[in-house]
Amino acid sequence: MKIKQTLETLIRQAMVDAGIPEPKPIVKQSQRAEFGHYQANGVMAAAKQLKQAPRDLAKAILAMLPPQPDFSFEIAGPGFINVRLSNDCLSRALSQAASTIALACPAPRRIVVDYSSPNLAKEMHIGHLRSTVIGDTIVRVLEHVGHTAIRANHVGDWGAQFGSLLAYLAETGHNESAQAAALSDLEKFYQAASKKFKQDPEFAETARGYVVKLQAGDPTLKQLWQAFIATSMDHGQAVYDKLGITLSKADAMPESQYNDDLLPLLDSLQNQGLIERSDGALCVFLDEFKGKDGSRLPAMVQKSDGGFPYLATDLAALRYRYQTLKADEALYVVGASQQLHLRQVFAVARAADFIPEQLTTRHLAFGLVLKADGTPFKTRDGADVKLIDVLNEAVDRAKTLLAARSEGLTDEEQQVIARVIGIGAIKYAELQKNRTTDYVFDWDTMLSFEGNTAPYLQYAYTRIRSLFRKSGASPMGPNSEVVISTTEETALALKNLQFQEAIDTYLDDYQANVLCNYLFELAGTFMTFYEHCPILSENQTLRSSRLRLAELTADTLKTGLGLLGIETVERM
Ligand code: ARG
């Protein structure tokens, strides 16, 4: 049962019946128990419109409602309607909850999600964590509610960095041993090549030449390039596997795959009269893109040397997502710094009719990962911190924490739990922040067993599981009845039922902190229930009812953490 939706429908109808032409009930979950479980806040605005006293109008609306055994209504303050669910209604809804947790999607859509999308040749660094983890949650939730999520890992495998790699390799000799050495530590090789690129103009010139040759299909260069790509993809996959991200190599839709589409794409833009030459480059100028000084901002689709820039590939990719992948919606989980780039991609694609009106495009931006002192996350010598090192450190730290806490776990069990806690902590710390702002990466906070953290939620889950283990109680299952008499039971029942609403809110703007906060509140509500409501010492009916409530909570926690890509364990 979707409580909020049910109430909205009910109150909207009553508002119509009370003579309000276009009613907006504005139903919300109440933040405080004294305001009931839900509130309808739309009466005040309607009263203003109709020039009536809000409380009188609220009374008139309530009078229109048919008898409601499930809900009680109360007018509060200047004209709020507070709603309380009856205990009976809650128990009934709960017995249906198990079957409604995976609600069928009313209108399934095909949604392409562009996420992770690192540039190849160098290893993934901490900056790639955000797109990867945020995107992973998006695809999990979309699939959970019944949409088709198409994972698009738009890896950068075609850019200037490969010119440097190839040119550098040529200098060290194009032989097998040189190549093997390069591939064995690609990161080091990449650093050396890009340093040379910056310092040596002649080398840079050669490197640029190699890119053009590569893009034109030179077979030798292509073979070498492929070896670099394969090694780099292996590095990436190792990170995804360690992180528990649902991306496989098959989800890579690399920039190079659009190579053959670029000239026809340029033709099409040209035929439509959208292209202007500017400083030797080919650009699209659209009215909506102006600099601060009012000057027109170009969207460059071909460089003066004939090469194709980032934007051209993205146009081809977006068209592919619509035409070939048949997307209804295209989401881009990409850093906030690329906002202008993506706005231009979307706008040019629309202006050129590469995508139709009804295709939704959305940039889901995120900020930076910072160190505690507010500076960007770099090593002391200014290099990027490798993501794989961060993940390994997380697991090591979790292992140390566990060793101090847990007794009676085998080494092997500790190993598994350390991975689940360490990786979970990193993901949750990421997801629990507002997506759009920068955040500080802090080991101690994220690995704490107290507060709004993954270890806290994972621990709450194991506590419920241990309740079952210790009591020898068997699983209650969806058919067992829940009877509600105390306020703590009411609160816990209601919280469990609101899981679906948290998912709905999340889907509005893909802010995972909505889900995190929901789970944190659920765990807190459970702890209060557990303190106040004895379970194992009660009579049969009460005992099994409360066990069922506990079980439902464990299920919701596990499902909810699962949507965030976070695992649970039975004990820790
Ligand atoms: N490879 C790009 C980078 O590392 C991110 C790609 C994002 N996706 C896209 N379709 N532009 O900055």
Coordinates of C-alpha atoms and ligand atoms in Angstrom, one line a residue:
M1 CA 0.0 0.0 0.0
K2 CA 1.3 3.4 -0.9
I3 CA 0.0 5.4 2.0
K4 CA 0.9 8.8 0.7
Q5 CA -0.7 8.2 -2.7
T6 CA -3.9 6.8 -1.1
L7 CA -4.2 9.9 1.1
E8 CA -3.5 12.2 -1.8
T9 CA -6.3 10.7 -3.9
L10 CA -8.7 10.7 -1.0
I11 CA -8.1 14.3 0.0
R12 CA -8.0 15.6 -3.5
Q13 CA -11.4 14.1 -4.2
A14 CA -12.8 15.6 -1.0
M15 CA -11.3 19.0 -2.0
V16 CA -13.0 18.8 -5.3
D17 CA -16.3 17.9 -3.6
A18 CA -15.8 20.9 -1.3
G19 CA -15.7 23.2 -4.4
I20 CA -12.0 23.6 -4.9
P21 CA -11.4 23.7 -8.7
E22 CA -7.8 22.6 -9.0
P23 CA -6.9 21.1 -5.6
K24 CA -3.3 20.4 -4.5
P25 CA -3.5 18.4 -1.2
I26 CA 0.3 18.5 -0.6
V27 CA 0.5 15.3 1.5
K28 CA 3.7 14.8 3.5
Q29 CA 5.0 12.5 6.1
S30 CA 4.8 14.3 9.5
Q31 CA 8.2 15.0 11.0
R32 CA 6.8 14.8 14.6
A33 CA 4.5 12.3 16.1
E34 CA 2.2 14.9 17.6
F35 CA 1.3 16.0 14.1
G36 CA 0.1 12.6 13.2
H37 CA 1.6 10.3 10.7
Y38 CA 0.9 12.4 7.6
Q39 CA -0.1 16.0 7.0
A40 CA -2.1 17.6 4.2
N41 CA -0.9 21.1 3.9
G42 CA -2.7 22.2 0.8
V43 CA -5.8 23.8 2.4
M44 CA -4.2 27.1 3.2
A45 CA -3.4 27.9 -0.4
A46 CA -6.8 26.8 -1.5
A47 CA -8.5 29.0 1.2
K48 CA -6.5 32.0 0.1
Q49 CA -7.6 31.5 -3.5
L50 CA -11.3 31.1 -2.5
K51 CA -11.0 33.8 0.1
Q52 CA -12.3 31.6 2.9
A53 CA -11.1 30.9 6.4
P54 CA -8.7 28.0 6.1
R55 CA -9.9 26.1 9.2
D56 CA -13.5 26.4 8.0
L57 CA -12.5 25.1 4.6
A58 CA -10.6 22.2 6.2
K59 CA -13.7 21.3 8.1
A60 CA -15.8 21.4 4.9
I61 CA -13.3 19.2 3.2
L62 CA -13.3 16.6 6.0
A63 CA -17.1 16.6 5.9
M64 CA -16.9 15.4 2.3
L65 CA -14.9 12.3 3.2
P66 CA -16.8 9.1 3.3
P67 CA -16.3 7.2 6.6
Q68 CA -12.7 6.1 7.0
P69 CA -12.0 3.2 9.3
D70 CA -8.3 3.3 8.4
F71 CA -7.5 6.9 9.0
S72 CA -8.4 9.6 11.5
F73 CA -8.2 13.2 10.6
E74 CA -7.7 16.3 12.7
I75 CA -7.5 20.0 11.9
A76 CA -4.5 21.7 13.4
G77 CA -3.0 25.1 13.5
P78 CA -4.0 27.5 10.8
G79 CA -5.6 24.8 8.7
F80 CA -3.4 21.7 8.4
I81 CA -5.0 18.3 8.3
N82 CA -3.2 15.8 10.4
V83 CA -3.8 12.2 9.6
R84 CA -3.2 9.1 11.7
L85 CA -3.4 5.5 10.5
S86 CA -5.3 3.1 12.6
N87 CA -3.3 0.2 14.1
D88 CA -5.6 -2.1 12.2
C89 CA -4.7 -0.5 9.0
L90 CA -1.0 -0.7 9.8
S91 CA -1.1 -4.4 10.5
R92 CA -3.1 -5.1 7.4
A93 CA -0.7 -3.1 5.2
L94 CA 2.3 -4.8 6.8
S95 CA 1.0 -8.3 6.0
Q96 CA 0.8 -7.1 2.4
A97 CA 4.2 -5.4 2.6
A98 CA 6.3 -8.4 1.9
S99 CA 4.6 -8.8 -1.4
T100 CA 4.6 -5.1 -2.3
I101 CA 8.3 -4.4 -1.5
A102 CA 9.1 -5.0 -5.2
L103 CA 6.2 -3.0 -6.6
A104 CA 5.5 -3.4 -10.2
C105 CA 6.4 -0.3 -12.1
P106 CA 3.4 1.4 -13.5
A107 CA 5.2 2.7 -16.6
P108 CA 8.5 0.9 -17.3
R109 CA 11.1 3.0 -19.2
R110 CA 14.4 2.3 -20.9
I111 CA 16.9 4.4 -19.2
V112 CA 20.5 4.7 -20.2
V113 CA 22.8 5.6 -17.3
D114 CA 26.2 6.9 -18.2
Y115 CA 28.4 6.4 -15.2
S116 CA 32.0 5.6 -14.1
S117 CA 33.3 6.4 -17.6
P118 CA 37.0 6.8 -16.7
N119 CA 39.6 7.8 -19.2
L120 CA 41.7 4.7 -19.9
A121 CA 45.5 4.5 -19.9
K122 CA 45.8 5.6 -16.4
E123 CA 44.4 3.8 -13.4
M124 CA 41.1 4.9 -11.8
H125 CA 41.6 7.3 -9.0
I126 CA 39.6 8.5 -6.0
G127 CA 37.7 11.0 -8.3
H128 CA 36.1 8.1 -10.1
L129 CA 34.5 6.8 -6.9
R130 CA 31.6 9.2 -7.1
S131 CA 30.3 8.6 -10.5
T132 CA 30.8 4.9 -10.1
V133 CA 29.0 4.5 -6.8
I134 CA 26.3 7.0 -7.5
G135 CA 25.6 5.4 -10.9
D136 CA 25.6 1.9 -9.4
T137 CA 22.8 2.9 -7.0
I138 CA 20.8 4.5 -9.8
V139 CA 20.8 1.3 -11.9
R140 CA 20.0 -0.9 -9.0
V141 CA 17.0 1.2 -7.9
L142 CA 15.7 1.6 -11.5
E143 CA 15.8 -2.2 -11.9
H144 CA 14.3 -2.7 -8.5
V145 CA 11.2 -0.7 -9.5
G146 CA 10.9 -2.3 -12.9
H147 CA 12.6 0.0 -15.3
T148 CA 15.2 -1.2 -17.8
A149 CA 18.5 0.3 -16.9
I150 CA 21.2 0.3 -19.6
R151 CA 24.7 0.7 -18.2
A152 CA 26.8 2.9 -20.4
N153 CA 30.4 3.0 -19.4
H154 CA 31.6 5.8 -21.8
V155 CA 35.3 5.1 -21.3
G156 CA 37.8 7.5 -22.8
D157 CA 39.9 5.3 -25.1
W158 CA 40.4 7.6 -28.0
G159 CA 41.9 10.8 -26.8
A160 CA 45.2 12.6 -26.8
Q161 CA 46.6 10.5 -24.0
F162 CA 47.1 7.6 -26.4
G163 CA 49.2 9.7 -28.7
S164 CA 51.6 10.3 -25.8
L165 CA 51.7 6.6 -24.9
L166 CA 52.3 5.5 -28.4
A167 CA 55.0 8.1 -29.1
Y168 CA 56.7 7.3 -25.8
L169 CA 56.6 3.6 -26.7
A170 CA 58.2 4.4 -30.0
E171 CA 61.0 6.1 -28.3
T172 CA 61.8 3.2 -26.0
G173 CA 61.6 0.9 -29.1
H174 CA 58.6 -0.7 -30.6
N175 CA 59.7 -4.1 -29.5
E176 CA 58.0 -6.7 -27.4
S177 CA 60.0 -6.3 -24.2
A178 CA 59.5 -2.5 -24.2
Q179 CA 55.8 -3.1 -24.6
A180 CA 55.7 -5.6 -21.9
A181 CA 57.5 -3.2 -19.5
A182 CA 55.0 -0.5 -20.4
L183 CA 52.0 -2.6 -19.7
S184 CA 53.3 -4.1 -16.5
D185 CA 53.1 -0.6 -14.9
L186 CA 50.9 1.4 -17.1
E187 CA 50.4 4.1 -14.6
K188 CA 54.1 4.8 -14.3
F189 CA 54.5 4.6 -18.1
Y190 CA 51.6 7.0 -18.5
Q191 CA 53.1 9.5 -16.0
A192 CA 56.4 9.5 -17.8
A193 CA 54.7 9.9 -21.2
S194 CA 52.5 12.8 -20.1
K195 CA 55.4 14.5 -18.4
K196 CA 57.4 14.4 -21.6
F197 CA 54.4 15.7 -23.5
K198 CA 54.2 18.7 -21.3
Q199 CA 58.0 19.4 -21.3
D200 CA 59.0 18.6 -24.9
P201 CA 57.1 20.4 -27.7
E202 CA 58.7 18.2 -30.4
F203 CA 57.5 15.1 -28.6
A204 CA 54.0 16.7 -28.2
E205 CA 53.9 17.3 -31.9
T206 CA 54.8 13.6 -32.6
A207 CA 52.2 12.5 -30.1
R208 CA 49.5 14.5 -31.8
G209 CA 50.5 13.0 -35.1
Y210 CA 50.1 9.6 -33.6
V211 CA 46.5 10.3 -32.5
V212 CA 45.6 11.4 -36.0
K213 CA 47.3 8.3 -37.5
L214 CA 45.6 6.0 -35.0
Q215 CA 42.2 7.6 -35.6
A216 CA 42.8 7.1 -39.4
G217 CA 43.2 3.4 -38.8
D218 CA 47.0 2.7 -38.9
P219 CA 47.2 -1.0 -38.2
T220 CA 50.4 -1.2 -36.2
L221 CA 49.4 1.7 -33.9
K222 CA 45.9 0.2 -33.6
Q223 CA 47.4 -3.1 -32.3
L224 CA 49.6 -1.4 -29.8
W225 CA 46.7 0.8 -28.7
Q226 CA 44.5 -2.3 -28.2
A227 CA 47.1 -3.8 -25.8
F228 CA 47.0 -0.6 -23.8
I229 CA 43.2 -0.6 -23.7
A230 CA 43.0 -4.2 -22.7
T231 CA 45.4 -3.8 -19.8
S232 CA 43.6 -0.6 -18.7
M233 CA 40.2 -2.3 -18.9
D234 CA 41.5 -5.1 -16.7
H235 CA 42.6 -2.5 -14.1
G236 CA 39.1 -1.0 -14.2
Q237 CA 37.4 -4.3 -13.9
A238 CA 39.5 -5.2 -10.8
V239 CA 38.2 -2.0 -9.2
Y240 CA 34.6 -2.7 -10.1
D241 CA 34.9 -6.3 -8.7
K242 CA 36.5 -5.2 -5.5
L243 CA 33.8 -2.5 -5.1
G244 CA 31.0 -4.8 -5.9
I245 CA 29.8 -2.6 -8.8
T246 CA 27.5 -4.2 -11.4
L247 CA 29.6 -3.2 -14.4
S248 CA 31.2 -5.7 -16.7
K249 CA 33.4 -5.3 -19.7
A250 CA 30.3 -5.7 -21.8
D251 CA 28.9 -2.4 -20.5
A252 CA 31.8 -0.5 -21.9
M253 CA 30.7 1.8 -24.7
P254 CA 34.0 3.4 -25.5
E255 CA 34.5 6.6 -27.3
S256 CA 36.3 4.8 -30.1
Q257 CA 33.1 2.9 -31.0
Y258 CA 31.7 6.1 -32.5
N259 CA 34.6 6.8 -34.7
D260 CA 32.8 5.9 -38.0
D261 CA 29.8 8.0 -37.0
L262 CA 31.7 11.2 -36.7
L263 CA 32.0 12.3 -40.3
P264 CA 28.4 11.6 -41.2
L265 CA 27.4 13.4 -38.1
L266 CA 29.4 16.4 -39.1
D267 CA 27.8 16.3 -42.6
S268 CA 24.4 16.3 -41.1
L269 CA 25.2 19.3 -39.0
Q270 CA 26.6 21.0 -42.0
N271 CA 23.6 20.2 -44.2
Q272 CA 21.4 21.7 -41.6
G273 CA 23.4 24.9 -41.7
L274 CA 24.4 24.6 -38.1
I275 CA 28.2 24.8 -38.6
E276 CA 30.4 27.8 -38.6
R277 CA 34.1 28.0 -39.0
S278 CA 35.8 29.7 -36.1
D279 CA 39.6 30.0 -35.8
G280 CA 39.9 27.1 -38.2
A281 CA 37.7 24.8 -36.1
L282 CA 34.1 23.8 -37.0
C283 CA 31.6 24.9 -34.3
V284 CA 27.9 25.1 -33.6
F285 CA 26.8 28.4 -32.0
L286 CA 23.5 28.4 -30.3
D287 CA 21.8 31.5 -28.9
E288 CA 21.4 30.0 -25.5
F289 CA 25.2 29.7 -24.9
K290 CA 26.7 33.1 -24.1
G291 CA 29.8 34.0 -22.1
K292 CA 29.7 36.4 -19.1
D293 CA 30.5 39.2 -21.5
G294 CA 27.7 38.3 -23.8
S295 CA 29.9 36.8 -26.4
R296 CA 28.8 33.6 -28.2
L297 CA 30.2 30.3 -26.9
P298 CA 31.2 27.7 -29.5
A299 CA 30.4 24.0 -29.3
M300 CA 33.3 22.6 -31.2
V301 CA 32.7 19.5 -33.3
Q302 CA 35.9 19.4 -35.3
K303 CA 39.3 20.7 -34.4
S304 CA 41.4 22.7 -36.8
D305 CA 43.8 19.7 -37.3
G306 CA 40.8 17.6 -38.3
G307 CA 40.6 15.7 -35.0
F308 CA 37.3 15.2 -33.3
P309 CA 36.9 16.6 -29.8
Y310 CA 35.1 15.2 -26.8
L311 CA 31.8 16.9 -27.8
A312 CA 31.6 15.3 -31.2
T313 CA 31.9 11.8 -29.6
D314 CA 29.3 12.7 -27.1
L315 CA 26.8 13.8 -29.8
A316 CA 27.3 10.5 -31.6
A317 CA 26.9 8.6 -28.3
L318 CA 23.7 10.4 -27.4
R319 CA 22.2 9.7 -30.9
Y320 CA 23.2 6.1 -30.5
R321 CA 21.5 5.9 -27.1
Y322 CA 18.3 7.1 -28.7
Q323 CA 18.4 5.4 -32.1
T324 CA 20.1 2.1 -31.3
L325 CA 19.5 1.6 -27.6
K326 CA 16.0 3.0 -27.9
A327 CA 16.3 5.0 -24.7
D328 CA 13.4 6.9 -23.2
E329 CA 15.7 8.7 -21.0
A330 CA 19.5 9.4 -20.8
L331 CA 21.1 10.1 -17.5
Y332 CA 24.7 11.3 -17.1
V333 CA 26.4 10.9 -13.8
V334 CA 29.3 13.2 -14.5
G335 CA 31.2 15.8 -12.4
A336 CA 29.8 19.3 -12.0
S337 CA 32.7 20.8 -13.9
Q338 CA 31.3 19.3 -17.1
Q339 CA 28.0 21.1 -16.9
L340 CA 28.5 23.4 -19.8
H341 CA 29.8 20.5 -22.0
L342 CA 26.8 18.4 -21.4
R343 CA 24.3 21.3 -21.8
Q344 CA 25.9 21.8 -25.2
V345 CA 25.7 18.1 -26.1
F346 CA 22.0 18.0 -25.2
A347 CA 21.2 21.3 -26.9
V348 CA 23.1 20.6 -30.2
A349 CA 21.6 17.1 -30.4
R350 CA 18.2 18.6 -30.1
A351 CA 18.8 21.4 -32.5
A352 CA 20.1 18.9 -35.1
D353 CA 17.2 16.6 -34.4
F354 CA 19.5 13.7 -33.4
I355 CA 17.1 13.2 -30.5
P356 CA 13.4 14.0 -30.2
E357 CA 11.6 16.2 -27.8
Q358 CA 10.3 13.4 -25.6
L359 CA 13.7 11.9 -24.8
T360 CA 14.7 13.2 -21.4
T361 CA 18.3 14.1 -20.9
R362 CA 19.7 14.8 -17.5
H363 CA 23.0 15.7 -16.0
L364 CA 23.3 14.3 -12.5
A365 CA 26.2 16.3 -11.3
F366 CA 28.4 15.8 -8.3
G367 CA 31.2 17.6 -6.5
L368 CA 34.7 16.7 -5.5
V369 CA 36.2 14.4 -2.9
L370 CA 38.3 16.4 -0.6
K371 CA 40.8 15.7 2.2
A372 CA 40.1 16.7 5.8
D373 CA 41.9 20.0 5.3
G374 CA 39.6 20.9 2.4
T375 CA 42.2 20.4 -0.3
P376 CA 41.7 18.0 -3.3
F377 CA 42.5 14.3 -2.6
K378 CA 46.1 13.9 -3.9
T379 CA 49.2 12.2 -2.6
R380 CA 51.9 14.4 -1.0
D381 CA 53.7 14.8 -4.4
G382 CA 50.5 15.9 -6.0
A383 CA 49.6 12.7 -7.8
D384 CA 46.2 11.2 -7.9
V385 CA 45.4 8.6 -5.3
K386 CA 44.7 5.2 -6.9
L387 CA 41.2 4.0 -6.2
I388 CA 42.4 0.4 -5.7
D389 CA 44.8 1.5 -2.9
V390 CA 41.9 3.3 -1.2
L391 CA 39.7 0.2 -1.3
N392 CA 42.5 -2.0 0.0
E393 CA 43.1 0.4 2.8
A394 CA 39.4 0.4 3.7
V395 CA 39.4 -3.4 4.1
D396 CA 42.6 -3.3 6.1
R397 CA 41.2 -0.7 8.5
A398 CA 38.0 -2.6 8.9
K399 CA 40.0 -5.7 9.7
T400 CA 41.8 -3.9 12.5
L401 CA 38.5 -2.6 13.9
L402 CA 37.0 -6.0 13.8
A403 CA 39.9 -7.7 15.5
A404 CA 39.2 -5.5 18.5
R405 CA 35.5 -6.1 18.6
S406 CA 34.6 -9.6 17.5
E407 CA 35.1 -12.9 19.3
G408 CA 34.6 -16.3 18.0
L409 CA 35.0 -15.5 14.3
T410 CA 37.3 -17.5 12.2
D411 CA 40.0 -15.8 10.1
E412 CA 38.0 -16.5 7.0
E413 CA 34.8 -15.0 8.5
Q414 CA 36.8 -11.9 9.6
Q415 CA 38.1 -11.6 6.1
V416 CA 34.7 -11.5 4.5
I417 CA 33.2 -9.2 7.1
A418 CA 36.2 -6.8 6.8
R419 CA 35.5 -6.5 3.1
V420 CA 31.8 -6.0 3.6
I421 CA 32.3 -3.3 6.2
G422 CA 35.3 -1.6 4.6
I423 CA 33.7 -1.3 1.1
G424 CA 30.3 -0.6 2.5
A425 CA 31.7 2.3 4.6
I426 CA 33.3 3.9 1.6
K427 CA 30.1 3.6 -0.5
Y428 CA 27.8 4.8 2.2
A429 CA 30.0 7.8 3.1
E430 CA 29.7 8.8 -0.6
L431 CA 26.0 8.2 -1.0
Q432 CA 25.0 9.7 2.3
K433 CA 26.2 13.2 1.3
N434 CA 24.4 15.6 -0.9
R435 CA 25.3 14.5 -4.4
T436 CA 25.9 18.0 -5.8
T437 CA 28.4 19.3 -3.2
D438 CA 32.0 18.5 -2.5
Y439 CA 32.6 16.2 0.5
V440 CA 35.4 15.4 2.8
F441 CA 36.7 11.8 2.9
D442 CA 37.2 10.8 6.5
W443 CA 38.1 7.3 7.5
D444 CA 37.2 7.6 11.2
T445 CA 33.7 8.9 10.5
M446 CA 32.8 6.4 7.8
L447 CA 34.1 3.4 9.7
S448 CA 32.3 4.3 12.9
F449 CA 29.8 1.9 14.4
E450 CA 27.8 4.9 15.6
G451 CA 26.0 7.5 13.6
N452 CA 24.7 7.6 10.1
T453 CA 27.2 5.1 8.7
A454 CA 27.2 1.7 6.9
P455 CA 28.8 -0.2 9.8
Y456 CA 26.0 1.1 12.1
L457 CA 23.3 -0.1 9.7
Q458 CA 25.1 -3.4 9.0
Y459 CA 25.4 -3.9 12.8
A460 CA 21.7 -3.1 13.3
Y461 CA 20.9 -5.8 10.8
T462 CA 23.1 -8.4 12.5
R463 CA 21.5 -7.6 15.8
I464 CA 18.1 -8.6 14.4
R465 CA 19.5 -11.7 12.9
S466 CA 21.2 -12.7 16.2
L467 CA 17.8 -12.2 17.9
F468 CA 16.5 -15.0 15.7
R469 CA 19.6 -17.1 16.2
K470 CA 19.7 -16.8 19.9
S471 CA 16.0 -17.5 20.4
G472 CA 16.0 -20.4 18.0
A473 CA 12.9 -18.8 16.5
S474 CA 12.3 -19.8 12.9
P475 CA 11.5 -17.3 10.2
M476 CA 8.0 -15.9 10.6
G477 CA 7.2 -15.3 7.0
P478 CA 4.8 -12.9 5.3
N479 CA 1.7 -14.7 6.6
S480 CA 2.4 -14.2 10.2
E481 CA 0.2 -11.5 11.8
V482 CA 1.4 -8.3 13.4
V483 CA -0.6 -6.9 16.2
I484 CA 0.1 -3.3 17.1
S485 CA -0.6 -1.8 20.5
T486 CA 2.4 0.4 21.6
T487 CA 3.6 3.6 20.1
E488 CA 7.0 2.0 19.4
E489 CA 5.3 -0.7 17.4
T490 CA 3.2 1.8 15.5
A491 CA 6.3 3.8 14.7
L492 CA 8.2 0.8 13.5
A493 CA 5.4 -0.5 11.4
L494 CA 4.9 2.9 9.8
K495 CA 8.6 3.3 9.0
N496 CA 8.8 -0.1 7.3
L497 CA 5.8 0.9 5.2
Q498 CA 7.4 4.1 4.1
F499 CA 10.3 2.3 2.3
Q500 CA 8.5 2.7 -1.0
E501 CA 8.0 6.4 -0.4
A502 CA 11.7 6.8 0.2
I503 CA 12.4 5.1 -3.1
D504 CA 9.9 7.3 -4.9
T505 CA 11.5 10.5 -3.4
Y506 CA 14.9 9.2 -4.4
L507 CA 13.8 8.7 -8.0
D508 CA 12.8 12.4 -8.2
D509 CA 16.4 13.6 -8.1
Y510 CA 18.6 10.6 -7.6
Q511 CA 19.8 11.9 -4.2
A512 CA 20.9 8.7 -2.5
N513 CA 21.0 10.5 0.9
V514 CA 17.2 10.2 0.9
L515 CA 17.6 6.4 1.0
C516 CA 20.5 6.6 3.5
N517 CA 18.5 8.8 5.9
Y518 CA 15.5 6.6 5.6
L519 CA 17.5 3.5 6.5
F520 CA 19.2 5.3 9.4
E521 CA 15.8 6.4 10.8
L522 CA 14.5 2.8 10.3
A523 CA 17.4 1.4 12.3
G524 CA 16.9 4.1 15.0
T525 CA 13.2 3.3 15.2
F526 CA 14.0 -0.3 15.6
M527 CA 16.4 0.3 18.4
T528 CA 13.7 2.2 20.3
F529 CA 11.2 -0.6 19.7
Y530 CA 13.8 -3.1 20.9
E531 CA 14.4 -1.2 24.1
H532 CA 10.7 -0.8 25.0
C533 CA 9.1 -3.9 23.7
P534 CA 10.1 -7.2 25.2
I535 CA 10.0 -10.0 22.6
L536 CA 11.1 -13.4 23.8
S537 CA 9.5 -13.2 27.2
E538 CA 6.1 -12.4 25.8
N539 CA 3.1 -14.7 25.2
Q540 CA 2.9 -16.5 21.9
T541 CA 0.9 -13.9 19.9
L542 CA 2.9 -10.9 21.0
R543 CA 6.2 -12.7 20.7
S544 CA 5.5 -13.8 17.1
S545 CA 4.1 -10.4 16.2
R546 CA 7.2 -8.6 17.4
L547 CA 9.5 -11.1 15.8
R548 CA 7.7 -10.5 12.6
L549 CA 8.2 -6.8 12.9
A550 CA 11.9 -7.4 13.6
E551 CA 12.1 -9.7 10.6
L552 CA 10.4 -7.1 8.3
T553 CA 12.9 -4.5 9.5
A554 CA 15.8 -6.8 8.8
D555 CA 14.4 -7.4 5.3
T556 CA 13.9 -3.7 4.6
L557 CA 17.4 -2.9 5.9
K558 CA 19.0 -5.6 3.7
T559 CA 17.0 -4.6 0.6
G560 CA 17.7 -1.0 1.2
L561 CA 21.4 -1.4 1.7
G562 CA 21.4 -3.7 -1.3
L563 CA 20.0 -0.9 -3.4
L564 CA 23.0 1.2 -2.3
G565 CA 25.2 -1.7 -3.4
I566 CA 26.1 -2.5 0.2
E567 CA 26.2 -6.0 1.5
T568 CA 25.1 -7.3 4.9
V569 CA 26.5 -10.2 7.0
E570 CA 24.6 -12.4 9.5
R571 CA 27.0 -11.8 12.3
M572 CA 30.0 -9.6 13.1
Ligands
ARG1 N1 35.8 10.2 -19.6 C1 35.3 11.5 -19.1 C2 36.2 12.0 -18.0 O1 37.0 11.3 -17.4 C3 33.9 11.3 -18.5 C4 32.9 10.9 -19.4 C5 31.5 11.2 -19.0 N2 30.5 10.8 -19.9 C6 30.2 11.4 -21.1 N3 29.3 10.9 -21.9 N4 30.8 12.5 -21.4 O2 36.1 13.2 -17.7

